[in-house]
Coordinates of C-alpha atoms in Angstrom, one line a residue:
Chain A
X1 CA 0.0 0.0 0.0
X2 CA 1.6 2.8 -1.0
X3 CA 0.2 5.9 1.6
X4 CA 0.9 8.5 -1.2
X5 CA -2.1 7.4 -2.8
X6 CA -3.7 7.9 0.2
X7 CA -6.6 10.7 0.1
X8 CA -7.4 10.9 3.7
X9 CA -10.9 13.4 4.9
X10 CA -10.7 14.1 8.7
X11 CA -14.0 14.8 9.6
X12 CA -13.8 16.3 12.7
X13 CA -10.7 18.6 13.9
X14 CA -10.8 18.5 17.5
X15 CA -7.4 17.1 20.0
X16 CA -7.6 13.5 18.2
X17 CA -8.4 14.7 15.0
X18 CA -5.2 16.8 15.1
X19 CA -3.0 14.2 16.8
X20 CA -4.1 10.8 14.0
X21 CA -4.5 13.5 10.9
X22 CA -0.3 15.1 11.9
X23 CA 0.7 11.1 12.2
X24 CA -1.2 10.0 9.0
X25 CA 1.0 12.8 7.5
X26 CA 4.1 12.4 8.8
X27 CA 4.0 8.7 7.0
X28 CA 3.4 10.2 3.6
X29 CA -0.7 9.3 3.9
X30 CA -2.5 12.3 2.2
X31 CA -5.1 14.0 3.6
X32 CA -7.1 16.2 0.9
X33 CA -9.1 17.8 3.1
X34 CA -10.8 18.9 7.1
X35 CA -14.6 19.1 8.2
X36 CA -15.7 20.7 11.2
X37 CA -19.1 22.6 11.7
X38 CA -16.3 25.3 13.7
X39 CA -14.9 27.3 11.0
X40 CA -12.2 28.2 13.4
X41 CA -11.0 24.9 14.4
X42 CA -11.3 23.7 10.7
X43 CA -9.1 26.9 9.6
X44 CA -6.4 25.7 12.2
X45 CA -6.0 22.3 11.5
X46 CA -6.2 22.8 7.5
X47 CA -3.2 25.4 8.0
X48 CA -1.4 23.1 10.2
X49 CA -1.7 20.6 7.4
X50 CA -1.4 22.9 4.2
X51 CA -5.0 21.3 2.7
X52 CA -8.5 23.0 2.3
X53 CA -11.2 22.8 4.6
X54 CA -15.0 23.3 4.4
X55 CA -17.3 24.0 7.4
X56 CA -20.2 22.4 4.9
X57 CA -21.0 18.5 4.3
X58 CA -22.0 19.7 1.1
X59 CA -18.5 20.6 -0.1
X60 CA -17.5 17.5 1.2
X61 CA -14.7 15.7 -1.3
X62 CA -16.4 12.5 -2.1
X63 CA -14.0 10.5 -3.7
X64 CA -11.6 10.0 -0.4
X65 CA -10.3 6.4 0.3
X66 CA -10.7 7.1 4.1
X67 CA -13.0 9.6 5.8
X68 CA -11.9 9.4 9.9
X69 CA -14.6 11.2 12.3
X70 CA -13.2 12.4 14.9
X71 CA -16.3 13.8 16.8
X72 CA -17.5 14.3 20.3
X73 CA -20.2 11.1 20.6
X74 CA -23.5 13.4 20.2
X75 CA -22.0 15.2 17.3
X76 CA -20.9 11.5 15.7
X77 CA -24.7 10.6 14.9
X78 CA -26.0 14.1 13.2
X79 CA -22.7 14.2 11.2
X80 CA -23.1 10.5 9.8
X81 CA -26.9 11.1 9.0
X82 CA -25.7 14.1 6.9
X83 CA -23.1 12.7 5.3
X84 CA -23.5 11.8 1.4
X85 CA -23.1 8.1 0.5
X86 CA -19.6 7.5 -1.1
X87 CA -17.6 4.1 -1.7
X88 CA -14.7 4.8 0.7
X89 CA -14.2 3.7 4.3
X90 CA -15.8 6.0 6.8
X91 CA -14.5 5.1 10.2
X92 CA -15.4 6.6 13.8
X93 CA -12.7 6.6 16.2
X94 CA -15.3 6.6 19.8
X95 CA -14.9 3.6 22.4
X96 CA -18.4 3.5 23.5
X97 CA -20.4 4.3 19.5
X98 CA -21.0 0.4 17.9
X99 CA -19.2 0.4 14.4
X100 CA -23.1 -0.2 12.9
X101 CA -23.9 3.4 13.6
X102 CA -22.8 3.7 10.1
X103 CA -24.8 0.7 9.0
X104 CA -27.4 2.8 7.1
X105 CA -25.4 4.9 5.4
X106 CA -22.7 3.9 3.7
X107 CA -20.8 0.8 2.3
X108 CA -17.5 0.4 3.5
X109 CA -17.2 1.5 7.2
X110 CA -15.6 0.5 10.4
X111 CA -13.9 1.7 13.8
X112 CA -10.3 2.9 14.6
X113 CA -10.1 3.4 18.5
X114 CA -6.4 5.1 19.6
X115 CA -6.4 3.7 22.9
X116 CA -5.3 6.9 24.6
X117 CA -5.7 10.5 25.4
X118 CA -5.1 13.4 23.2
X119 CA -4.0 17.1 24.1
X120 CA -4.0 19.7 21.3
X121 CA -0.9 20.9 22.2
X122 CA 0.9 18.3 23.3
X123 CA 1.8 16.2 19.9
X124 CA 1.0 12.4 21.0
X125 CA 2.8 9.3 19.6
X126 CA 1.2 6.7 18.4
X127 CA 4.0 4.5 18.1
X128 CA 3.3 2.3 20.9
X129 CA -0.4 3.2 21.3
X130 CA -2.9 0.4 21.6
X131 CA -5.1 0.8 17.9
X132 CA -8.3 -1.3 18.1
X133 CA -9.8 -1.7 14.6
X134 CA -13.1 -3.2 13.4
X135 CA -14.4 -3.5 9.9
X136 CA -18.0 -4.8 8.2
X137 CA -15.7 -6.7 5.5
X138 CA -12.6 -8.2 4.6
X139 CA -11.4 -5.7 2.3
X140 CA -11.8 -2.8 5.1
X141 CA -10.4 -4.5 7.7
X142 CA -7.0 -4.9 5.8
X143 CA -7.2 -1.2 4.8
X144 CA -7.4 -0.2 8.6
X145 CA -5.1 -2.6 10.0
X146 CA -2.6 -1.6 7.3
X147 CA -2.9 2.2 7.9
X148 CA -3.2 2.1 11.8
X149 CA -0.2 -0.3 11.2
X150 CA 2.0 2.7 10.0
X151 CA 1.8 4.4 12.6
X152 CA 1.6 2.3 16.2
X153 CA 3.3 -1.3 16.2
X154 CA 0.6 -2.2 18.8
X155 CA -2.7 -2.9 16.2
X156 CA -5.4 -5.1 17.1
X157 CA -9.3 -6.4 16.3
X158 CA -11.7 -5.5 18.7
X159 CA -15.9 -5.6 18.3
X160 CA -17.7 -3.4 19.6
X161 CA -18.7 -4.8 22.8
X162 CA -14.9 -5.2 23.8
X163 CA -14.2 -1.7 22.8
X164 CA -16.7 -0.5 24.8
X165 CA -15.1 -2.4 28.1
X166 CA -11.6 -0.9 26.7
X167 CA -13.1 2.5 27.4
X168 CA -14.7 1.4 30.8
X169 CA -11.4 0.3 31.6
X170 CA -10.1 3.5 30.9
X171 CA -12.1 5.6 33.0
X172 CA -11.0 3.6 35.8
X173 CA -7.1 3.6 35.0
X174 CA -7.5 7.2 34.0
X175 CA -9.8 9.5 34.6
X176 CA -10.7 7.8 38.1
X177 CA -7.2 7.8 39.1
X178 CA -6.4 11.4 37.9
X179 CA -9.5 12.5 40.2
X180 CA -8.1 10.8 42.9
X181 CA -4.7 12.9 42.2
X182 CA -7.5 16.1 42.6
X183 CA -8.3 14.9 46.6
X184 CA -4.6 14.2 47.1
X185 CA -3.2 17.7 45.8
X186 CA -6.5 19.2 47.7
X187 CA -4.9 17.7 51.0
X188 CA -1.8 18.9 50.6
X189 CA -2.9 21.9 50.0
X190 CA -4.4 22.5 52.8
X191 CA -1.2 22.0 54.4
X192 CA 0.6 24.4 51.8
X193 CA 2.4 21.5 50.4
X194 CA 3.2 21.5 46.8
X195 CA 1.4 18.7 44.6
X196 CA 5.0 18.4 43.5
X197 CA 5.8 16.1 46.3
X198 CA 3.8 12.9 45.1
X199 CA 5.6 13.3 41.4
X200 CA 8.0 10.5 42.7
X201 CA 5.6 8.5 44.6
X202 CA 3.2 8.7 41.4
X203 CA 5.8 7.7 38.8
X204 CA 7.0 4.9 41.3
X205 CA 3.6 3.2 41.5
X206 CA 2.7 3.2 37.7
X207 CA 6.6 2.1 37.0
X208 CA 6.1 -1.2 39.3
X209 CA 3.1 -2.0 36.9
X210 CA 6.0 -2.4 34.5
X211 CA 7.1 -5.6 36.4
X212 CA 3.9 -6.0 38.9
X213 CA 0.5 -6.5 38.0
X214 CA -1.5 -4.3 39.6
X215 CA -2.8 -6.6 42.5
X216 CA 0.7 -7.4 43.2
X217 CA 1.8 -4.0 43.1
X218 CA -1.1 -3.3 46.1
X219 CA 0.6 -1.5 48.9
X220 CA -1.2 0.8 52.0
X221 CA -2.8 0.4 55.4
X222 CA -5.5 -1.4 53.8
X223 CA -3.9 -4.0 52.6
X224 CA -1.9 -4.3 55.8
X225 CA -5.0 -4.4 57.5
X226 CA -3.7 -1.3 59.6
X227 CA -6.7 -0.2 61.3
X228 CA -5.3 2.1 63.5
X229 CA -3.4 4.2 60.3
X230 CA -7.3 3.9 58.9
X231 CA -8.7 6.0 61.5
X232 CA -6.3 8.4 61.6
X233 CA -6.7 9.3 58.6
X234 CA -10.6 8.9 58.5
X235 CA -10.0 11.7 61.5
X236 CA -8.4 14.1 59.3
X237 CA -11.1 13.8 57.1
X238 CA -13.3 15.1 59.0
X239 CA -14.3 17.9 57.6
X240 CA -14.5 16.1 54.2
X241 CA -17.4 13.5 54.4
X242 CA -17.4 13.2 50.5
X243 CA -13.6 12.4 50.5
X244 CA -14.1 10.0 54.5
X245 CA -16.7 8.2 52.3
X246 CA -14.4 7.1 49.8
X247 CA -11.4 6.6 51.7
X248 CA -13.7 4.0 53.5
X249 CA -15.2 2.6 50.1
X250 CA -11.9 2.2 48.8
X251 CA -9.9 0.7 51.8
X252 CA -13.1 -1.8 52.5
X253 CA -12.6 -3.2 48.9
X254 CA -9.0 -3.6 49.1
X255 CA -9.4 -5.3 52.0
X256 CA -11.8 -7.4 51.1
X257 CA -10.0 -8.6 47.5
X258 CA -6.7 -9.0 49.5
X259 CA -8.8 -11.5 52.1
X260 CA -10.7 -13.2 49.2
X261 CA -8.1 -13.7 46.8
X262 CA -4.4 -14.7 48.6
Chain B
X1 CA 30.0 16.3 58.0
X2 CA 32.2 13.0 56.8
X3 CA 30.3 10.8 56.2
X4 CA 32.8 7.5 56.7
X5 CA 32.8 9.0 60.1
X6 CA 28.9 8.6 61.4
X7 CA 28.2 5.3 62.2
X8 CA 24.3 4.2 61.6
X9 CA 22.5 1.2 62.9
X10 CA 19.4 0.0 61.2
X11 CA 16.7 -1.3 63.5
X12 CA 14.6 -3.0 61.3
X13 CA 15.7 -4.9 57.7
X14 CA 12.5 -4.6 55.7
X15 CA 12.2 -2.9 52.2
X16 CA 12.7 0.4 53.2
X17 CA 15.6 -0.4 55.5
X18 CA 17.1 -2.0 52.9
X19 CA 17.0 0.5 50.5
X20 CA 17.8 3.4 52.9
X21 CA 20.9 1.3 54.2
X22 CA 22.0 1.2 50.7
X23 CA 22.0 4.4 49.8
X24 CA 23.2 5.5 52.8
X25 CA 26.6 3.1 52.2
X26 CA 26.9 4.4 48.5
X27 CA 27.4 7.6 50.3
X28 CA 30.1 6.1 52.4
X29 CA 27.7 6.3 55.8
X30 CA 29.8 3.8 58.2
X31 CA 26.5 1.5 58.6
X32 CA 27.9 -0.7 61.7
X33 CA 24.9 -3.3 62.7
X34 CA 21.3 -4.2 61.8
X35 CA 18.7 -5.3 63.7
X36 CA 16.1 -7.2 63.5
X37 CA 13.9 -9.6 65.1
X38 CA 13.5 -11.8 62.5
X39 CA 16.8 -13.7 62.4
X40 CA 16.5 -14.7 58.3
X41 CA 15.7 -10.6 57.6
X42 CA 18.5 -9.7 59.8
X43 CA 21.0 -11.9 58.3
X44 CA 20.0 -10.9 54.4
X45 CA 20.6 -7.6 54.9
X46 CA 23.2 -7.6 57.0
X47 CA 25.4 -10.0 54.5
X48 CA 24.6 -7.3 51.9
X49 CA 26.4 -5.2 53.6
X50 CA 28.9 -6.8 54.8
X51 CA 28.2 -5.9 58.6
X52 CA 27.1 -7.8 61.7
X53 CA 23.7 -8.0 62.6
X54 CA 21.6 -9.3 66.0
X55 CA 18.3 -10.1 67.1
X56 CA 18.6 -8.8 70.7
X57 CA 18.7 -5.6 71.4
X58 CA 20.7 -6.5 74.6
X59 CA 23.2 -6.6 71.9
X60 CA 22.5 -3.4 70.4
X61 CA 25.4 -1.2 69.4
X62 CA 25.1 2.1 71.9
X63 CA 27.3 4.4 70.9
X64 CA 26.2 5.0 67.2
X65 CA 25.4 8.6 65.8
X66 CA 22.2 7.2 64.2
X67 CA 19.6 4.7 64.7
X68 CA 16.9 4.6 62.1
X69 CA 13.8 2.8 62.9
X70 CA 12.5 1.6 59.8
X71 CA 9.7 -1.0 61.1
X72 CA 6.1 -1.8 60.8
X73 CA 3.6 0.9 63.2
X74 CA 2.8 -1.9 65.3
X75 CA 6.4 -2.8 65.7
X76 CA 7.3 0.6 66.5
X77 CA 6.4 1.0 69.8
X78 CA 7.5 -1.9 71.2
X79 CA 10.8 -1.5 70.1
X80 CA 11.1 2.2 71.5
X81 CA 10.4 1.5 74.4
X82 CA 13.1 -1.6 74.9
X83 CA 15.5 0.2 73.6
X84 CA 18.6 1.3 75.5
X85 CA 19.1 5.2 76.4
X86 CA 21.9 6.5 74.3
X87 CA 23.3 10.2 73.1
X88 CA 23.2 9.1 69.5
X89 CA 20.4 10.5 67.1
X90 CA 17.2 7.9 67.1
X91 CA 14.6 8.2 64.3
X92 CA 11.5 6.5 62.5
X93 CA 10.5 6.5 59.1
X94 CA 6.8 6.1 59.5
X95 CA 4.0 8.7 57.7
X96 CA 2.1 8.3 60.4
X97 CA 3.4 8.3 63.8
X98 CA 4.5 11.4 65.8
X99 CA 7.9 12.3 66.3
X100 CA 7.1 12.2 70.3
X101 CA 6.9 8.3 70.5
X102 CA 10.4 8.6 71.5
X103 CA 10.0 11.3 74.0
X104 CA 10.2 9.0 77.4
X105 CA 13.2 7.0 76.1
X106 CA 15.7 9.5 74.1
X107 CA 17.4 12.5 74.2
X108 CA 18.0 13.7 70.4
X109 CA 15.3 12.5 68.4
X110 CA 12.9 12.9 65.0
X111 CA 11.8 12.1 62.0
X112 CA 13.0 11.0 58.7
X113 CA 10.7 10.3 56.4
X114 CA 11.4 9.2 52.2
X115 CA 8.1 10.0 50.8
X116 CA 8.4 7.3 48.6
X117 CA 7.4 3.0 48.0
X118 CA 9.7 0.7 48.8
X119 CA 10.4 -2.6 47.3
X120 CA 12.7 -5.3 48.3
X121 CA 14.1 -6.1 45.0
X122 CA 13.9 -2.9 43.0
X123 CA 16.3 -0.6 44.6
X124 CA 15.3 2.8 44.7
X125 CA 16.4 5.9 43.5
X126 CA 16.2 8.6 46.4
X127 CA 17.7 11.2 44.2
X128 CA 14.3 13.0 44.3
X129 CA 12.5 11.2 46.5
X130 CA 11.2 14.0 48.8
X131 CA 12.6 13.3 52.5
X132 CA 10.5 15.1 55.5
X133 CA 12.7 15.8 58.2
X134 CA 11.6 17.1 61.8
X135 CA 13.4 16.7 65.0
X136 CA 14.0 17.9 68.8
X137 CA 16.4 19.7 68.8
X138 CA 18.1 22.3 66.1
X139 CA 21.8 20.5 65.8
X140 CA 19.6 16.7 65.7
X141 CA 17.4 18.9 62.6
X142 CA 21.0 19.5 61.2
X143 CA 22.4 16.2 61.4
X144 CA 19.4 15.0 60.1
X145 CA 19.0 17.7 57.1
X146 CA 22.5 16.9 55.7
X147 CA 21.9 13.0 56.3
X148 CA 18.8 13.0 54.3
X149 CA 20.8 15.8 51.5
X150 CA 23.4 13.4 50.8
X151 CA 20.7 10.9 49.2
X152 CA 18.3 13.5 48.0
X153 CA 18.3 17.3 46.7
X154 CA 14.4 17.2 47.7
X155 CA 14.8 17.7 51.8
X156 CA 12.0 19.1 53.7
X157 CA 10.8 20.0 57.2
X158 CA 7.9 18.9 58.4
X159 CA 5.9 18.4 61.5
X160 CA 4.4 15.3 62.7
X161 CA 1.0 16.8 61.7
X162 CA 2.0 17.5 58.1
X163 CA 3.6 14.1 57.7
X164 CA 0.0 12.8 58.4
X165 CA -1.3 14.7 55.5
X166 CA 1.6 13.3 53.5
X167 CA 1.2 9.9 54.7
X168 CA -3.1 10.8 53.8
X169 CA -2.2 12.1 50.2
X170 CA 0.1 9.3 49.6
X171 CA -2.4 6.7 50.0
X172 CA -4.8 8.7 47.5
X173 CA -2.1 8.9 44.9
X174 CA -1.2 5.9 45.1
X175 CA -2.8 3.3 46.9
X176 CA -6.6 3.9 45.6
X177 CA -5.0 4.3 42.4
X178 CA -3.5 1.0 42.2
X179 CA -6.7 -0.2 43.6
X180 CA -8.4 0.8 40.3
X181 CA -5.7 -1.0 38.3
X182 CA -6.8 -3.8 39.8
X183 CA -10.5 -3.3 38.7
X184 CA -9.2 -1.7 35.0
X185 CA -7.7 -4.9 35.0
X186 CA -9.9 -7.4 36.0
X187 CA -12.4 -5.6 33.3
X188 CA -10.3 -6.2 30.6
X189 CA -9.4 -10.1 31.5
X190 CA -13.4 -10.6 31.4
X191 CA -12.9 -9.5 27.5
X192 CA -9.7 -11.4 27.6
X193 CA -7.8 -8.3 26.9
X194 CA -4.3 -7.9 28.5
X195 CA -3.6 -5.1 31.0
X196 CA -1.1 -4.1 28.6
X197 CA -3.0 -2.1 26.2
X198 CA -3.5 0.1 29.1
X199 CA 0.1 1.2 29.8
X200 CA 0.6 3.8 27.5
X201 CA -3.2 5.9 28.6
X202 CA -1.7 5.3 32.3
X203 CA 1.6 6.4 31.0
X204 CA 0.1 9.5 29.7
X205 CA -2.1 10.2 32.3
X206 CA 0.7 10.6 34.7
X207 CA 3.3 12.3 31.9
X208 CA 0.4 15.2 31.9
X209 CA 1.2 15.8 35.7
X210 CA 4.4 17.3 34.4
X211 CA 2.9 20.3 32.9
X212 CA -1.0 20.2 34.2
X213 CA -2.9 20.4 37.4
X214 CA -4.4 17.4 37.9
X215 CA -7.8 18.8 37.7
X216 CA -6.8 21.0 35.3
X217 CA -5.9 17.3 33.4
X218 CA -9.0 15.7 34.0
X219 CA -10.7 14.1 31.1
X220 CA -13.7 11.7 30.5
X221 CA -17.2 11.3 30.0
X222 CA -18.1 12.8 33.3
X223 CA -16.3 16.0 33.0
X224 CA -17.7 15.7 29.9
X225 CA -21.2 15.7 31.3
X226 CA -22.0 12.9 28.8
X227 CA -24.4 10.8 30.4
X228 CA -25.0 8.4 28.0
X229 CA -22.2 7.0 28.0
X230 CA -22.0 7.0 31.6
X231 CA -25.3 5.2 31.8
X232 CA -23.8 2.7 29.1
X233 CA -21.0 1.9 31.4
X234 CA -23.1 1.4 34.5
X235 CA -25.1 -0.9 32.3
X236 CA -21.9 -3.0 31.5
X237 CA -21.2 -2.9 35.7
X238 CA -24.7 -4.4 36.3
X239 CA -22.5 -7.7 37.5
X240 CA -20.1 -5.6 39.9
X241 CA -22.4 -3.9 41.9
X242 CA -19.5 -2.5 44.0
X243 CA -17.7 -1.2 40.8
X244 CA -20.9 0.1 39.8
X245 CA -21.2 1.6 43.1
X246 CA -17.9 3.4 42.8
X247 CA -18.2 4.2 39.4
X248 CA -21.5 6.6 40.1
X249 CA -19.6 8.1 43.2
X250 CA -16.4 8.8 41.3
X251 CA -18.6 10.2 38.5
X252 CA -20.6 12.2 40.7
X253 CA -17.3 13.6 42.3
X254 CA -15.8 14.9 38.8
X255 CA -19.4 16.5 37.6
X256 CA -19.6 18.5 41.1
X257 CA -15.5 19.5 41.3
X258 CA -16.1 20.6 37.8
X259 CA -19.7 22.5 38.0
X260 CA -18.4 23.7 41.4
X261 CA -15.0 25.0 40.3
X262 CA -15.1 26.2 37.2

């Protein structure tokens, strides 16, 4: 497959959009043109890339091998109804949208799900990034695998119902944890501690996962069964009962997977 | 200060003792005994360092600069208060325990505290491991200051009720975290997916610390608001209940930090 030949539309011109569309370029793949309904956020990504842009389906270049939407997951539906008909592969790249969403619309169509999380303006590389693919035929499905192939070593089939758990999963490792880092730099604060501090503590416990899996890697009062550290610390959180709450969810259910499973 | 001059004992051989005794010795610290009550513990570490080691602390070495305490809470205690009177410098290394547990038996005492996870067979780094130094008396905070700056350029003071909030914080960044590993994981195993794919969003997640606020990093559908796929998720919990459970209460946590705050 030779990516010059390539005419890639990214529908769609948001963190991911930006992040997949300056990959697909940087290994020759030719994008021909941007869609967003924000003629802003269209104009910027098009001049990042040196290619038109339209704010209108209409003027929508029909003759694409690969259009990639790259839409929040209420704008995903409107946009596909919109869309005309054409015979290349239209792809959505959301965990939780089944791929059938384009079922009624057009021919060729699929899913390609970075498995991570894009800044604008932090430039992401794919090269080790999960890429789970999924394709209503043959001829799709090698398309996708080939392209996502050129730019993460790490490609793989998914359906829809797996992808979905991939993105459940995700929360948890992710945005759950990264909340939990909003309670712990809240704390310190209150003790005019910089967040700073847990940097080495942080990057300790996600490097042991290297080596550890995560049950393994389980350290803490609660696993030690330390009551009395427990109610310390439920003490200091007095004056949080939102934050005691959890601390108590949380320690309960290590304690109880520690006693159930070892 | 030389350091081939101050002569440390180590009362306690667990991970942390072994890693502090380590890097202490790199630094040419004259470590002279270990103790511990476990005769096998004792002995390992000891041999490691090529210096003798006991099990009584009848046989305790008195006339040592420094005597860290690196032991379990409950252990703590109990060893204080056996231990012999001496002039040298005693101190613990636990989050949560005041500095004053010493008080009855000692006369130059504190803290020393690496703010950091310890495991037996990955030596760690203290280089920037934050140490949290408080003591009794101003040439003990000294001693201790230029002890704990010979292993790491991240030294602080702090009291026994700041160290609490560390300790708090700590177990928020790093222990719930791990503890949703653990479910991330056990999610993806259902779909037969390796934890794997999930390295490089957790890798991310914690790179974005660098440069972000962690609730200035926070992603996800309930940031996001988006309750449909929220509802979706819940829907693939319905077996969990306690996952499920967690999964509203962390949700609910973002959407109110979020409407509340910004």
């Amino acid at each position: 497959m030779d990516a010059s030949k390539m005419n890639i539309v990214l529908v769609g011109a948001g963190n991911l959009a930006t992040n997949l569309a300056m990959a697909l370029q940087a290994q020759r793949y030719n994008i021909v043109q941007v869609f967003s309904r924000t003629e802003a956020a269209a104009h910027q990504l098009a001049d990042q890339l040196g290619v038109p842009c339209t704010t209108r389906l209409t003027d929508l270049c029909t003759d694409a091998d690969l259009y990639i939407y790259a839409l929040t997951d209420e704008a995903l539906p409107v946009v596909i109804n919109n869309m005309p008909r054409t015979n290349g592969i239209h792809v959505h790249t959301a965990g939780s949208m089944p791929m059938h969403i384009f079922a009624e619309k057009q021919t060729n169509y699929g899913v390609f799900y970075p498995f991570q999380t894009c800044s604008k303006h932090k430039r992401v590389d794919f090269g080790d990034v999960p890429i789970f693919i999924e394709a209503n035929n043959q001829q799709t499905a090698d398309f996708l695998y080939n392209t996502a192939n050129s730019i993460s070593k790490n490609v793989y089939f998914a359906n829809s119902e797996d992808r979905k758990y991939l993105h459940l999963s995700g929360v948890f490792a992710n945005n759950f944890t990264n909340y939990l880092y909003t309670v712990a730099a809240d704390l310190l604060a209150e003790r005019h501690l910089p967040f700073a501090v847990l940097q080495p503590l942080i990057r300790e416990g996600v490097g042991k996962l290297a080596t550890l899996s995560p049950i393994e890697a389980q350290t803490g009062p609660a696993v030690r069964g330390d009551h009395s550290v427990m109610s310390e610390h439920l003490r200091l959180l007095a004056d949080h009962p939102a934050w005691a709450q959890l601390y108590q969810t949380l320690s309960e259910a290590i304690e109880r997977q520690h006693t159930t499973t070892h």
